[in-house]
Short mmCIF file of C-alpha atoms in Angstrom, two decimals:
data_model
loop_
_atom_site.label_atom_id
_atom_site.label_comp_id
_atom_site.label_asym_id
_atom_site.label_seq_id
_atom_site.Cartn_x
_atom_site.Cartn_y
_atom_site.Cartn_z
CA MET A 1 -11.76 17.05 -8.80
CA THR A 2 -10.61 15.17 -11.88
CA SER A 3 -7.07 15.09 -13.26
CA LEU A 4 -5.60 15.02 -16.75
CA LEU A 5 -5.24 11.27 -16.26
CA ALA A 6 -9.04 11.07 -16.47
CA GLU A 7 -8.70 11.40 -20.26
CA LYS A 8 -7.52 7.78 -20.30
CA GLU A 9 -9.52 4.61 -19.70
CA TRP A 10 -9.68 3.72 -16.00
CA ARG A 11 -11.54 1.11 -13.99
CA VAL A 12 -12.20 1.08 -10.28
CA ILE A 13 -12.36 -2.35 -8.68
CA PRO A 14 -15.44 -2.71 -6.44
CA GLU A 15 -15.15 -1.48 -2.85
CA GLU A 16 -13.41 -3.09 -0.84
CA GLU A 17 -11.58 -6.19 -2.05
CA THR A 18 -10.61 -8.65 0.68
CA ARG A 19 -7.91 -11.15 -0.27
CA SER A 20 -4.67 -12.63 1.06
CA GLY A 21 -1.46 -10.62 0.93
CA PRO A 22 0.17 -12.76 -1.79
CA MET A 23 -2.96 -12.47 -3.92
CA GLN A 24 -3.16 -8.70 -3.46
CA MET A 25 0.43 -8.27 -4.65
CA ALA A 26 -0.10 -10.67 -7.55
CA LEU A 27 -3.20 -8.77 -8.67
CA GLU A 28 -1.21 -5.54 -8.84
CA GLU A 29 1.42 -7.17 -11.02
CA VAL A 30 -1.28 -8.56 -13.29
CA ALA A 31 -3.06 -5.17 -13.42
CA ALA A 32 0.22 -3.58 -14.54
CA GLU A 33 0.44 -6.12 -17.35
CA THR A 34 -3.14 -5.30 -18.38
CA ALA A 35 -2.40 -1.56 -18.53
CA ARG A 36 0.87 -2.16 -20.37
CA ASN A 37 -0.95 -4.21 -23.02
CA GLY A 38 -3.54 -1.53 -23.78
CA GLY A 39 -6.19 -2.46 -21.23
CA PRO A 40 -7.66 -0.15 -18.59
CA ARG A 41 -5.63 1.49 -15.88
CA THR A 42 -6.69 0.46 -12.38
CA VAL A 43 -7.54 2.20 -9.11
CA ARG A 44 -8.74 0.28 -6.09
CA VAL A 45 -9.10 0.18 -2.32
CA TYR A 46 -8.38 -3.15 -0.69
CA ARG A 47 -8.12 -5.12 2.54
CA TRP A 48 -5.66 -7.82 3.60
CA LYS A 49 -7.18 -10.99 5.04
CA PRO A 50 -5.68 -12.63 6.94
CA SER A 51 -3.74 -9.71 8.43
CA THR A 52 -0.38 -9.55 6.67
CA LEU A 53 3.12 -8.23 7.17
CA SER A 54 4.40 -6.97 3.80
CA LEU A 55 8.15 -6.56 3.64
CA GLY A 56 9.85 -3.83 1.62
CA TYR A 57 11.69 -5.12 -1.42
CA ARG A 58 15.18 -4.83 0.09
CA GLN A 59 14.23 -5.68 3.65
CA ALA A 60 16.19 -8.46 5.36
CA ALA A 61 14.16 -11.49 6.45
CA GLU A 62 16.09 -11.43 9.75
CA THR A 63 14.18 -8.29 10.78
CA VAL A 64 10.96 -10.35 11.11
CA ASP A 65 9.82 -12.20 14.22
CA TRP A 66 8.65 -15.26 12.29
CA GLU A 67 7.52 -17.11 15.41
CA PHE A 68 5.27 -14.20 16.47
CA CYS A 69 3.73 -13.96 13.00
CA ASP A 70 3.08 -17.70 12.97
CA GLN A 71 1.52 -17.66 16.44
CA GLN A 72 -0.74 -14.73 15.51
CA SER A 73 -1.69 -16.26 12.11
CA ILE A 74 -0.17 -13.28 10.30
CA ASP A 75 0.75 -13.89 6.66
CA VAL A 76 4.09 -12.57 5.43
CA THR A 77 4.79 -11.51 1.85
CA ARG A 78 7.21 -9.15 0.12
CA ARG A 79 6.26 -6.10 -1.92
CA PRO A 80 8.05 -5.14 -5.14
CA THR A 81 8.33 -1.62 -3.69
CA GLY A 82 10.92 -0.32 -1.25
CA GLY A 83 10.56 0.93 2.28
CA GLY A 84 9.99 -0.86 5.54
CA GLY A 85 7.65 -3.61 6.59
CA ILE A 86 3.98 -2.82 7.15
CA TYR A 87 1.61 -4.81 9.32
CA HIS A 88 -1.66 -4.62 7.40
CA ASP A 89 -4.25 -5.33 10.06
CA THR A 90 -7.53 -6.49 8.52
CA ILE A 91 -9.33 -3.71 10.42
CA GLY A 92 -6.57 -1.22 11.20
CA ASP A 93 -5.18 -0.76 7.68
CA ILE A 94 -6.77 0.65 4.52
CA SER A 95 -4.76 0.11 1.33
CA TYR A 96 -5.11 1.55 -2.15
CA SER A 97 -3.31 1.28 -5.46
CA ILE A 98 -3.07 3.27 -8.69
CA ILE A 99 -1.66 1.45 -11.73
CA ALA A 100 -0.93 3.02 -15.12
CA PRO A 101 1.62 3.12 -17.98
CA SER A 102 4.70 5.08 -16.96
CA LYS A 103 4.61 7.20 -20.15
CA GLU A 104 1.40 8.82 -18.87
CA LEU A 105 2.99 9.96 -15.62
CA PRO A 106 5.76 12.40 -14.69
CA GLN A 107 9.18 10.83 -15.05
CA ASP A 108 10.45 12.71 -12.01
CA VAL A 109 9.66 10.42 -9.08
CA MET A 110 8.81 13.20 -6.62
CA GLU A 111 6.47 14.85 -9.15
CA SER A 112 4.83 11.49 -9.73
CA TYR A 113 4.29 10.91 -6.00
CA HIS A 114 2.80 14.35 -5.57
CA LEU A 115 0.46 13.79 -8.52
CA LEU A 116 -0.75 10.34 -7.49
CA CYS A 117 -1.16 11.31 -3.85
CA GLN A 118 -3.52 14.16 -4.78
CA PRO A 119 -6.67 12.01 -4.46
CA VAL A 120 -5.39 10.57 -1.17
CA LEU A 121 -4.92 14.05 0.28
CA GLU A 122 -8.29 15.09 -1.13
CA ALA A 123 -9.91 12.10 0.61
CA PHE A 124 -8.32 13.09 3.92
CA ASN A 125 -9.67 16.61 3.43
CA LYS A 126 -13.17 15.21 2.90
CA MET A 127 -12.76 13.30 6.16
CA ASN A 128 -11.87 16.61 7.88
CA ILE A 129 -8.31 15.44 8.54
CA ALA A 130 -5.60 18.08 8.01
CA ALA A 131 -3.12 15.71 6.34
CA ASP A 132 -0.30 16.75 4.02
CA PHE A 133 3.18 15.71 2.92
CA ALA A 134 5.72 16.03 5.70
CA GLU A 135 7.40 19.43 5.60
CA ARG A 136 10.70 18.07 6.84
CA GLU A 137 12.49 14.82 7.53
CA TYR A 138 12.04 13.04 10.86
CA PRO A 139 14.65 10.61 12.22
CA ALA A 140 14.11 6.87 12.16
CA ILE A 141 12.89 5.12 15.30
CA HIS A 142 13.04 1.55 13.95
CA GLU A 143 14.22 1.36 10.36
CA PRO A 144 12.66 -2.02 9.42
CA ALA A 145 9.12 -0.74 10.17
CA CYS A 146 7.54 1.54 7.55
CA TYR A 147 5.66 3.71 10.03
CA LEU A 148 8.79 4.11 12.19
CA ARG A 149 11.36 4.75 9.47
CA GLY A 150 12.70 8.20 8.88
CA VAL A 151 9.84 10.32 7.54
CA ASN A 152 10.40 11.36 3.92
CA PRO A 153 8.68 14.53 2.62
CA ALA A 154 8.55 12.99 -0.86
CA HIS A 155 5.94 10.36 -0.07
CA ASP A 156 5.03 10.28 3.64
CA ILE A 157 1.76 11.91 4.71
CA VAL A 158 1.45 13.29 8.23
CA VAL A 159 -0.98 15.08 10.54
CA ASP A 160 0.75 17.55 12.88
CA GLY A 161 3.99 15.61 12.45
CA GLN A 162 2.46 12.17 13.05
CA LYS A 163 2.54 9.75 10.14
CA ILE A 164 -0.83 8.56 8.89
CA SER A 165 0.06 7.15 5.45
CA GLY A 166 3.06 5.67 3.70
CA ASN A 167 3.20 5.44 -0.11
CA ALA A 168 5.56 3.63 -2.45
CA GLN A 169 6.09 3.11 -6.19
CA ASN A 170 7.36 0.34 -8.39
CA ARG A 171 8.45 1.36 -11.89
CA GLN A 172 9.33 -1.40 -14.29
CA GLN A 173 8.34 -2.78 -17.69
CA GLU A 174 6.80 0.55 -18.72
CA THR A 175 4.26 0.68 -15.88
CA VAL A 176 3.94 2.37 -12.50
CA ILE A 177 2.33 0.77 -9.48
CA GLN A 178 1.75 3.17 -6.62
CA HIS A 179 0.27 1.66 -3.52
CA GLY A 180 -0.17 3.02 -0.06
CA SER A 181 -1.13 2.12 3.47
CA ILE A 182 -3.45 4.40 5.42
CA SER A 183 -3.70 3.92 9.15
CA TYR A 184 -7.32 3.56 10.18
CA LYS A 185 -6.83 2.25 13.73
CA LEU A 186 -3.58 1.88 15.63
CA THR A 187 -2.41 -1.60 16.63
CA PRO A 188 1.07 -0.80 18.03
CA GLU A 189 1.60 -3.97 20.05
CA THR A 190 0.96 -6.19 17.03
CA GLN A 191 2.84 -3.88 14.67
CA LEU A 192 5.93 -4.03 16.86
CA GLY A 193 5.52 -7.74 17.59
CA CYS A 194 6.01 -8.55 13.92
CA PHE A 195 9.62 -7.34 14.09
CA ALA A 196 12.61 -8.95 15.73
CA ASN A 197 14.06 -6.67 18.44
CA PRO A 198 11.99 -3.58 17.57
CA GLU A 199 14.09 -1.19 19.73
CA THR A 200 11.03 0.81 20.82
CA ASN A 201 7.67 0.52 22.57
CA ALA A 202 3.96 1.15 22.04
CA LYS A 203 4.05 4.64 23.55
CA THR A 204 6.78 5.78 21.17
CA TYR A 205 4.83 4.23 18.30
CA ARG A 206 1.71 6.19 19.26
CA ASP A 207 3.77 9.38 19.47
CA ARG A 208 5.01 8.91 15.88
CA VAL A 209 1.87 7.49 14.23
CA THR A 210 -1.77 8.56 14.12
CA SER A 211 -4.90 7.16 12.47
CA ILE A 212 -8.23 8.14 10.98
CA ASN A 213 -10.00 6.74 14.02
CA GLU A 214 -7.90 8.84 16.38
CA GLN A 215 -8.32 11.99 14.32
CA VAL A 216 -12.06 12.01 13.60
CA GLY A 217 -13.69 8.78 14.78
CA LEU A 218 -15.07 8.08 11.29
CA THR A 219 -16.33 4.54 10.73
CA ARG A 220 -14.05 2.35 8.67
CA LYS A 221 -16.81 1.78 6.11
CA ASN A 222 -17.21 5.52 5.55
CA ALA A 223 -13.45 6.07 5.36
CA VAL A 224 -13.13 3.38 2.70
CA ARG A 225 -16.07 4.79 0.76
CA THR A 226 -14.61 8.31 0.84
CA LEU A 227 -11.24 7.11 -0.48
CA LYS A 228 -12.80 4.95 -3.17
CA GLU A 229 -15.15 7.70 -4.37
CA THR A 230 -12.31 10.23 -4.46
CA LEU A 231 -10.05 7.92 -6.49
CA THR A 232 -12.95 7.19 -8.83
CA ALA A 233 -13.77 10.86 -9.42
CA TRP A 234 -10.11 11.84 -9.81
CA THR A 235 -9.59 9.33 -12.64
CA ASP A 236 -13.19 9.40 -13.93
CA ALA A 237 -13.02 5.61 -13.62
CA SER A 238 -15.80 3.27 -14.65
CA GLN A 239 -16.94 0.47 -12.38
CA GLY A 240 -14.89 -2.56 -13.33
CA GLU A 241 -13.85 -5.99 -12.22
CA TRP A 242 -11.03 -8.44 -12.66
CA SER A 243 -11.35 -10.63 -15.72
CA ASN A 244 -11.34 -14.40 -15.31
CA GLU A 245 -7.95 -14.45 -17.03
CA GLU A 246 -6.52 -11.89 -14.58
CA ILE A 247 -7.78 -13.85 -11.56
CA ALA A 248 -6.31 -17.08 -12.93
CA LYS A 249 -2.94 -15.43 -13.61
CA ALA A 250 -2.91 -13.81 -10.17
CA LYS A 251 -3.70 -17.06 -8.36
CA GLU A 252 -0.82 -18.77 -10.12
CA LEU A 253 1.54 -15.85 -9.46
CA ALA A 254 0.52 -15.61 -5.80
CA GLU A 255 1.53 -19.20 -5.16
CA ALA A 256 4.57 -19.31 -7.42
CA LYS A 257 6.06 -16.00 -6.27
CA TYR A 258 4.43 -13.97 -3.51
CA ARG A 259 3.93 -16.91 -1.13
CA SER A 260 7.24 -18.62 -1.90
CA ASP A 261 10.17 -18.65 0.54
CA ALA A 262 12.44 -17.74 -2.38
CA TRP A 263 10.69 -14.39 -2.78
CA VAL A 264 9.58 -13.68 0.78
CA LYS A 265 12.77 -14.67 2.58
CA ASP A 266 15.48 -14.51 -0.07
CA ARG A 267 14.19 -11.77 -2.44
CA SER A 268 14.64 -14.11 -5.39
CA ASP A 269 11.87 -14.20 -7.98
CA PRO A 270 11.24 -17.85 -8.90
CA THR A 271 9.10 -16.82 -11.87
CA GLU A 272 11.86 -14.90 -13.64
CA THR A 273 13.28 -16.54 -16.74
CA SER A 274 16.93 -15.99 -17.58
#
């Protein structure tokens, strides 16, 4: 099913991009600049390699077990979006993003979430997973962790009360970046290990969170393909790729910002000019 957004120019980045966490976040910022300057809007499905803990924008660095992440070779970066930290396992996580000018989207944030999550819900339906927005709030189990925060009906997707996807938006400089994490396979011990004093255990995690693999046993390759094809059809996107200029900008931004201690630990953007 296509949307009214399909009247605009969209590109889908080839299935499934595998890059480092800092580079993935830098590419989204660059894609927003491209859309803002009259270029194509972007949809994509991507993978984090190495596995990465992405912190929410306002999350305190003290909530991270830095020694554990170092020992497990887990990268740490910070998203420009809010919410809790997400451990993006290279196998266990499937991520997507939708990037477009804000003037083309509802200004009401909840309406915007519900619009941009339509293809995600449609993809779950094609996978025979009965996923939908949470009908009510659920209390937090461990606030620093995205999948264990209080469940929000505005943007959290659940299956029978268990969270399967978290989604977040960044709205600035006339563009919207919506990205989301979809749980393909649970890795509770590693998820919890990324956080300092997680106040819970693997059993409680499994009670709160579910995954595509647990629900239907679909292969990861087929799950990724279903999501990518649904996003493509919903926007009527053409096959695209990053330009050489975008890749060069993103590489520079990844090192200068998304891998820097100033951004990751102190939430200070070293690339901002006063």
